[in-house]
mmCIF file of C-alpha atoms in Angstrom:
data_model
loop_
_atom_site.group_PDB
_atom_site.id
_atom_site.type_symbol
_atom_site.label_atom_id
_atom_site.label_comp_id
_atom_site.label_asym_id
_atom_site.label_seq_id
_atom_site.Cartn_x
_atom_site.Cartn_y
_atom_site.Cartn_z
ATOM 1 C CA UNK A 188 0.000 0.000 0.000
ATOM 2 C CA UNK A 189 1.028 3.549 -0.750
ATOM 3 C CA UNK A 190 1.009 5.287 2.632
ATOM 4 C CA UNK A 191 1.010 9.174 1.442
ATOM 5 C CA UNK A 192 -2.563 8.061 -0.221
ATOM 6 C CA UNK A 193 -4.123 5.062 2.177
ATOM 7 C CA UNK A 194 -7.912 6.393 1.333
ATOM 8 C CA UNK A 195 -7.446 7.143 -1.619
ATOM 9 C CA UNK A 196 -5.751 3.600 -2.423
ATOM 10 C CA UNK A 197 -8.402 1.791 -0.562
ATOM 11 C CA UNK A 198 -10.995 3.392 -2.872
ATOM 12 C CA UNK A 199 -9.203 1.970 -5.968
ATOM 13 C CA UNK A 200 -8.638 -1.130 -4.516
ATOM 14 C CA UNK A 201 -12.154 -1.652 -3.455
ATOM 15 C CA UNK A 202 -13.415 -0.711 -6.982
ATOM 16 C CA UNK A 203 -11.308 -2.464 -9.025
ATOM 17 C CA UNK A 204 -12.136 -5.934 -6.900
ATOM 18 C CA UNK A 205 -16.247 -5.531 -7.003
ATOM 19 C CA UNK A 206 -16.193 -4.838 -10.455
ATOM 20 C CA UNK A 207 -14.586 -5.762 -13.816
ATOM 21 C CA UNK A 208 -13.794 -1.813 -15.103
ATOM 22 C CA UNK A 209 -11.347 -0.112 -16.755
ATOM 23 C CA UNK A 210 -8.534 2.071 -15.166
ATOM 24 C CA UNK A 211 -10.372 5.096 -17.413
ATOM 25 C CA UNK A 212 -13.901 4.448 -15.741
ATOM 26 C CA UNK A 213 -12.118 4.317 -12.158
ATOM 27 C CA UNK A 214 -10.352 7.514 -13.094
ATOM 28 C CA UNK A 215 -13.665 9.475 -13.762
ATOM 29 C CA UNK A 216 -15.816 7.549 -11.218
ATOM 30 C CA UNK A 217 -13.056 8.511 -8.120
ATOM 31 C CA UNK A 218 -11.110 11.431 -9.801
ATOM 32 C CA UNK A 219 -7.790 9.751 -9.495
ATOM 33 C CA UNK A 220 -5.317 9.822 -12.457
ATOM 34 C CA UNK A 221 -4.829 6.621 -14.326
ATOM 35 C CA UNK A 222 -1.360 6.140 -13.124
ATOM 36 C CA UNK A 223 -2.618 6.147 -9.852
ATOM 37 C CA UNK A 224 -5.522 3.575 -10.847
ATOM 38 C CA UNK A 225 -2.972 1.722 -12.676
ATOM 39 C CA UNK A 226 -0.099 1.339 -9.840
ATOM 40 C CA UNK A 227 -3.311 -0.375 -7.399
ATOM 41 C CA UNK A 228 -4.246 -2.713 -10.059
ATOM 42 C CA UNK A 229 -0.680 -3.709 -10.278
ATOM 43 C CA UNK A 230 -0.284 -4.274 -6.676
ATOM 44 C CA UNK A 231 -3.449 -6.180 -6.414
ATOM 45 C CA UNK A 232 -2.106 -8.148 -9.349
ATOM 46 C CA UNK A 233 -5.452 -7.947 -11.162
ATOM 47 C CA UNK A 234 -4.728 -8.226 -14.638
ATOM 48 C CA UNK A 235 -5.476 -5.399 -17.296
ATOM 49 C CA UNK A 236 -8.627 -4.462 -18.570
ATOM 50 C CA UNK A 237 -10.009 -5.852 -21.950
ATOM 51 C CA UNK A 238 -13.762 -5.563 -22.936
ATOM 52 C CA UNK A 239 -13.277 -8.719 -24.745
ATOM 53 C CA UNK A 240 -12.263 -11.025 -21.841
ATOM 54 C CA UNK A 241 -14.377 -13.803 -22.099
ATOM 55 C CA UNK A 242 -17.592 -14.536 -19.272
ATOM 56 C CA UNK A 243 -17.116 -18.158 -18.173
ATOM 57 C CA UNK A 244 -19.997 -19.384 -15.797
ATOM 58 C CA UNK A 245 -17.439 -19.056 -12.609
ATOM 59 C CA UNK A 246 -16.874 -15.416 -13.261
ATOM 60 C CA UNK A 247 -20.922 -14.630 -13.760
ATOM 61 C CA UNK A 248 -21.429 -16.342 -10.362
ATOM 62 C CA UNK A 249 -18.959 -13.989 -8.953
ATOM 63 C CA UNK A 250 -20.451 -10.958 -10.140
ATOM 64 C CA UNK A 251 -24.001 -12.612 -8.735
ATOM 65 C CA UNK A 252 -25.682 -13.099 -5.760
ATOM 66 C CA UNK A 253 -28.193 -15.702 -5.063
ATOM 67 C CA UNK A 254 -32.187 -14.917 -4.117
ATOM 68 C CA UNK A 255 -34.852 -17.125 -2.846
ATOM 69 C CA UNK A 256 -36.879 -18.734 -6.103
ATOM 70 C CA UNK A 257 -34.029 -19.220 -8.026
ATOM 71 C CA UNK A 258 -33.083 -15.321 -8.793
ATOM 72 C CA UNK A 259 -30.055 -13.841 -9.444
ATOM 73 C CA UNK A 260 -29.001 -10.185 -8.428
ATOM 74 C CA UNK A 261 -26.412 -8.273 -10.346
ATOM 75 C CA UNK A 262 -23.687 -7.042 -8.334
ATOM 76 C CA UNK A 263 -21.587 -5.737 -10.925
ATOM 77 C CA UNK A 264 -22.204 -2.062 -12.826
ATOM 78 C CA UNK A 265 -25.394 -0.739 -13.420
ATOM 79 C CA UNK A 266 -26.687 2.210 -15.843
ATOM 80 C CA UNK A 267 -27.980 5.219 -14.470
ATOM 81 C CA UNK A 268 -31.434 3.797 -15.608
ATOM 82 C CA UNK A 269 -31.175 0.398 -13.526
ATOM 83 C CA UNK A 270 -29.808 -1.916 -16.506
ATOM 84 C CA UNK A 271 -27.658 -4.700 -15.172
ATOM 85 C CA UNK A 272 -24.376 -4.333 -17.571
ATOM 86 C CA UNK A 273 -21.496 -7.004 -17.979
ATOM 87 C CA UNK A 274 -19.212 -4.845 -20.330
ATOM 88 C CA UNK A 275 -19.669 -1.192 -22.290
ATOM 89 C CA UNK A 276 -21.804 -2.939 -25.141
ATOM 90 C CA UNK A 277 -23.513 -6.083 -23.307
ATOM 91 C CA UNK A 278 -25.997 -6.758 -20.753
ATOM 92 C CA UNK A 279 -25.782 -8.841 -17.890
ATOM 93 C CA UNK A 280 -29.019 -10.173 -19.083
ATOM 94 C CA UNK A 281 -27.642 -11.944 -22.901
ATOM 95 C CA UNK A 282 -24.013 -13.253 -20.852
ATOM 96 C CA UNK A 283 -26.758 -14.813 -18.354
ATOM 97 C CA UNK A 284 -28.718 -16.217 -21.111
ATOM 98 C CA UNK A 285 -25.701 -17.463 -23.448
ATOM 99 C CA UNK A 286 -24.020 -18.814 -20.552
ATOM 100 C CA UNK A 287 -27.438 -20.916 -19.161
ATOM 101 C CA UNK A 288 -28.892 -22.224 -22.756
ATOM 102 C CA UNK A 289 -25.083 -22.151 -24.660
ATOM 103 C CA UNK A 290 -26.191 -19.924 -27.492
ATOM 104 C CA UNK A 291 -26.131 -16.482 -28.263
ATOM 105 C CA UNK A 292 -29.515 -14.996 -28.278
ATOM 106 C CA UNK A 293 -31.761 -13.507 -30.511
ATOM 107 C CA UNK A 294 -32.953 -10.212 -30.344
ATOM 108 C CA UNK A 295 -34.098 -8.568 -27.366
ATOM 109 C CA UNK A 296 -33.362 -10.635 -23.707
ATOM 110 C CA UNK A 297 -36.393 -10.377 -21.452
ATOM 111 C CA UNK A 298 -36.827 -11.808 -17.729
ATOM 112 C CA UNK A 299 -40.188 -14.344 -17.340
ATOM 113 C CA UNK A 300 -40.095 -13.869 -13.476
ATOM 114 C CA UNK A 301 -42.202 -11.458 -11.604
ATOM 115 C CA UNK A 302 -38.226 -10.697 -9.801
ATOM 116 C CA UNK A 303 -36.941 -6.669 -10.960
ATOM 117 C CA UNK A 304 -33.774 -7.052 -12.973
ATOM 118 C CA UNK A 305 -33.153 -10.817 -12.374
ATOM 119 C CA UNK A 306 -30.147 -11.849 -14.290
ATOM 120 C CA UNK A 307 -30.641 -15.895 -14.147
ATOM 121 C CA UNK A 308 -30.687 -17.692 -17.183
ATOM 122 C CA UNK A 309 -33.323 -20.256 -16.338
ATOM 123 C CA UNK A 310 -35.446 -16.896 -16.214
ATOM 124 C CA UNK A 311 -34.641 -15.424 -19.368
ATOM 125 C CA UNK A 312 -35.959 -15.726 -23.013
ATOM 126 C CA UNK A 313 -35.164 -14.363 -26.322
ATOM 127 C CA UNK A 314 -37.175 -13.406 -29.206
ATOM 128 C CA UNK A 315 -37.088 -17.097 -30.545
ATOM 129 C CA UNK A 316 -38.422 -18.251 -27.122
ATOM 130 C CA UNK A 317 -41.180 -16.138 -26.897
ATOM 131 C CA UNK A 318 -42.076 -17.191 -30.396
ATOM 132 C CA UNK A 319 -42.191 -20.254 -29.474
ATOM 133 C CA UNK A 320 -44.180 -20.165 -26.343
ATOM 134 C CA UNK A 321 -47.119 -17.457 -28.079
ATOM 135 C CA UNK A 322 -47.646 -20.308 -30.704
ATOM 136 C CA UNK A 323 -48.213 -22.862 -27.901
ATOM 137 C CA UNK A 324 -50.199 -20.620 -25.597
ATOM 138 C CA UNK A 325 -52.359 -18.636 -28.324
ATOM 139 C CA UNK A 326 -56.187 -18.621 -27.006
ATOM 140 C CA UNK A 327 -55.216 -20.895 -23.540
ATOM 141 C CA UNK A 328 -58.012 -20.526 -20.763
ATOM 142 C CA UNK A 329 -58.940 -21.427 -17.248
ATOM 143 C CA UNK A 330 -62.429 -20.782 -16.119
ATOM 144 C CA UNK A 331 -63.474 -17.958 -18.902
ATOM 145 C CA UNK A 332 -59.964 -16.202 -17.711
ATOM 146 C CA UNK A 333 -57.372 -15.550 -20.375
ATOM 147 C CA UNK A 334 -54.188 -17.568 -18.980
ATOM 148 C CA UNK A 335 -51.900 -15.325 -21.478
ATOM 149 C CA UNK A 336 -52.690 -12.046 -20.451
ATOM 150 C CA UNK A 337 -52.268 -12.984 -16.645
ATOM 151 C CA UNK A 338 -48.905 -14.143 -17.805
ATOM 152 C CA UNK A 339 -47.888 -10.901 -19.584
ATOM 153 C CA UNK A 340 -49.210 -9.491 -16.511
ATOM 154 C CA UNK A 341 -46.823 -10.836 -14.499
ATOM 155 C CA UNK A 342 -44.051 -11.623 -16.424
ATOM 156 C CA UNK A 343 -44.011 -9.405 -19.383
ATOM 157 C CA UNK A 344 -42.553 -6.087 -19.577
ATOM 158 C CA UNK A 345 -44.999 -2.687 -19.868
ATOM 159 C CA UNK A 346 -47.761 -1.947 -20.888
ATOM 160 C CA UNK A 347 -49.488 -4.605 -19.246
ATOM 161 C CA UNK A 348 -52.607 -6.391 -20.707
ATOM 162 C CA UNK A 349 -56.026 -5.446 -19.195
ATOM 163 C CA UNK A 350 -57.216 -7.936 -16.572
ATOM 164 C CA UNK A 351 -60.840 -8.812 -15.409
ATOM 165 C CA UNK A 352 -61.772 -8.821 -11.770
ATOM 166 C CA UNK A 353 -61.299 -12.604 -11.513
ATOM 167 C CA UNK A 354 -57.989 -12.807 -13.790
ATOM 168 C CA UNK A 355 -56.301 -10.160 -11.199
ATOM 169 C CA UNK A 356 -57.306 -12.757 -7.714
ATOM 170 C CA UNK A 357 -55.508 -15.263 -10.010
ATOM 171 C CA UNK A 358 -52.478 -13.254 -11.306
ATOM 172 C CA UNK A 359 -52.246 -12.257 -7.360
ATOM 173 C CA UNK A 360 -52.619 -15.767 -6.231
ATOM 174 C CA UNK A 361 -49.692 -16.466 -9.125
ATOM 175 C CA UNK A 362 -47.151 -13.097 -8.319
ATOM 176 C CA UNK A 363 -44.272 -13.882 -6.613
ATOM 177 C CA UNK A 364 -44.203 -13.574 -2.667
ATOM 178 C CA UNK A 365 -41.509 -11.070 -2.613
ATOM 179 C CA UNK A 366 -43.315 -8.736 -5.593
ATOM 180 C CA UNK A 367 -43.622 -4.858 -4.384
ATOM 181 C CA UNK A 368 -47.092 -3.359 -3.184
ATOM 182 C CA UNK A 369 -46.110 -1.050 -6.041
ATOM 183 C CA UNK A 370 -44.854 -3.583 -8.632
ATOM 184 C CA UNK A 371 -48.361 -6.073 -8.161
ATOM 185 C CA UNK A 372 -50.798 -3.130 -8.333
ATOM 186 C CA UNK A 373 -49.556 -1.489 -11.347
ATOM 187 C CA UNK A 374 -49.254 -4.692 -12.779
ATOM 188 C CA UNK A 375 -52.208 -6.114 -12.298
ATOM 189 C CA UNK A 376 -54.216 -2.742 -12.655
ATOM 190 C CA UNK A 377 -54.978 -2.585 -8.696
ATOM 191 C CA UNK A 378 -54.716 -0.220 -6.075
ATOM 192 C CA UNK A 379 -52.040 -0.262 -3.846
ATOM 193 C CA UNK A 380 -55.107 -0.816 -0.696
ATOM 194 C CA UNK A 381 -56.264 -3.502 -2.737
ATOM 195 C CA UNK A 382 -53.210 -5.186 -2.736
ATOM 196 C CA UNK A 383 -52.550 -4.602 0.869
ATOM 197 C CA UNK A 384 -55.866 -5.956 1.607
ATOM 198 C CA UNK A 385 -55.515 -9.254 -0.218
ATOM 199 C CA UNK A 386 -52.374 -9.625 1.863
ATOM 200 C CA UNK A 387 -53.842 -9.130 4.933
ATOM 201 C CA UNK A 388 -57.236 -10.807 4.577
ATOM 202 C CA UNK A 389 -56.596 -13.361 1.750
ATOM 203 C CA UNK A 390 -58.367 -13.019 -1.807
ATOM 204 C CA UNK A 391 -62.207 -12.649 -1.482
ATOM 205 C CA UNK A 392 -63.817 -15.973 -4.419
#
């Protein structure tokens, strides 16, 4: 360690081991030079920075951390908007998909758990996937309620289908435990007191 600069070393160090960045985005994140940024990576011994390292499933795992139901949260960089990123021109979301089903995806990634920003690739699907599963599910339903809008409900991204009274007791019944007051209401087109009181007293028949 360089003693004239112990905070300001630790703050390098501390970046450079929770995330895989280059010494330019430490420079402008801490407002250290890059000599400075490069002189902790070399006493760390963490190799240099290349945006075309290869993600093996040990390093994802790493960079993950593991949530009840089978969800995986992101602990690496995030946009300013929320999105989970893995390098400068890749989301976490495709290396989590490639890396679960062994191919590259096509088109846009999208999560199929009711979980914000999960990154696990049993819980992704591509464009070919959700193909796939529209031409299986076209016109499936339960009891006079439409079983593929209550999915888009609570899996799909906005604007979220229109549910009748009896489709939204379902889709509650079907949300994940953990889902937000906030998330399940303006999914499901309820009010947040709704919501609460379905929690509290159970979902009226």
């Amino acid at each position: 360690m360089h003693a004239s600069d112990p905070d300001k070393w630790e703050s390098v160090a501390r970046l450079l081991k929770a995330d895989y960045i280059s010494n330019a985005q430490v420079s402008a994140r801490l407002g250290v030079t890059l000599r400075f940024v490069a002189r902790v990576r070399k006493d760390l011994g963490i190799p240099s920075y290349s945006c075309e390292r290869p993600w093996t499933q040990e390093r994802f795992d790493a960079m993950t951390r593991q949530l009840r139901g089978g969800h995986l949260r992101w602990m690496g960089r995030h946009t300013d908007a929320g999105l989970p990123v893995a390098t400068q021109t890749e989301t976490a979301y495709r290396v989590g998909f490639r890396l679960h089903h062994g191919r590259e995806p096509v088109g846009r990634v999208q999560g199929t758990c009711s979980r914000k920003r999960c990154v696990a690739g049993a819980h992704l699907q591509d464009r070919l996937m959700r193909q796939a599963a529209g031409e299986q599910t076209t016109g499936l339903t339960q009891d006079g309620m439409d079983l593929v809008a209550i999915r888009r409900a609570l899996q799909g991204d906005p604007p979220y289908p229109p549910l009748k009274p009896k489709e939204k007791r379902y889709a509650f019944l079907q949300a994940h435990p953990d889902a937000s007051l906030a998330e399940l209401s303006e999914r499901l087109g309820c009010s947040d007191r709704t919501i609460s009181r379905w929690r509290e007293k159970g979902v009226p028949s």
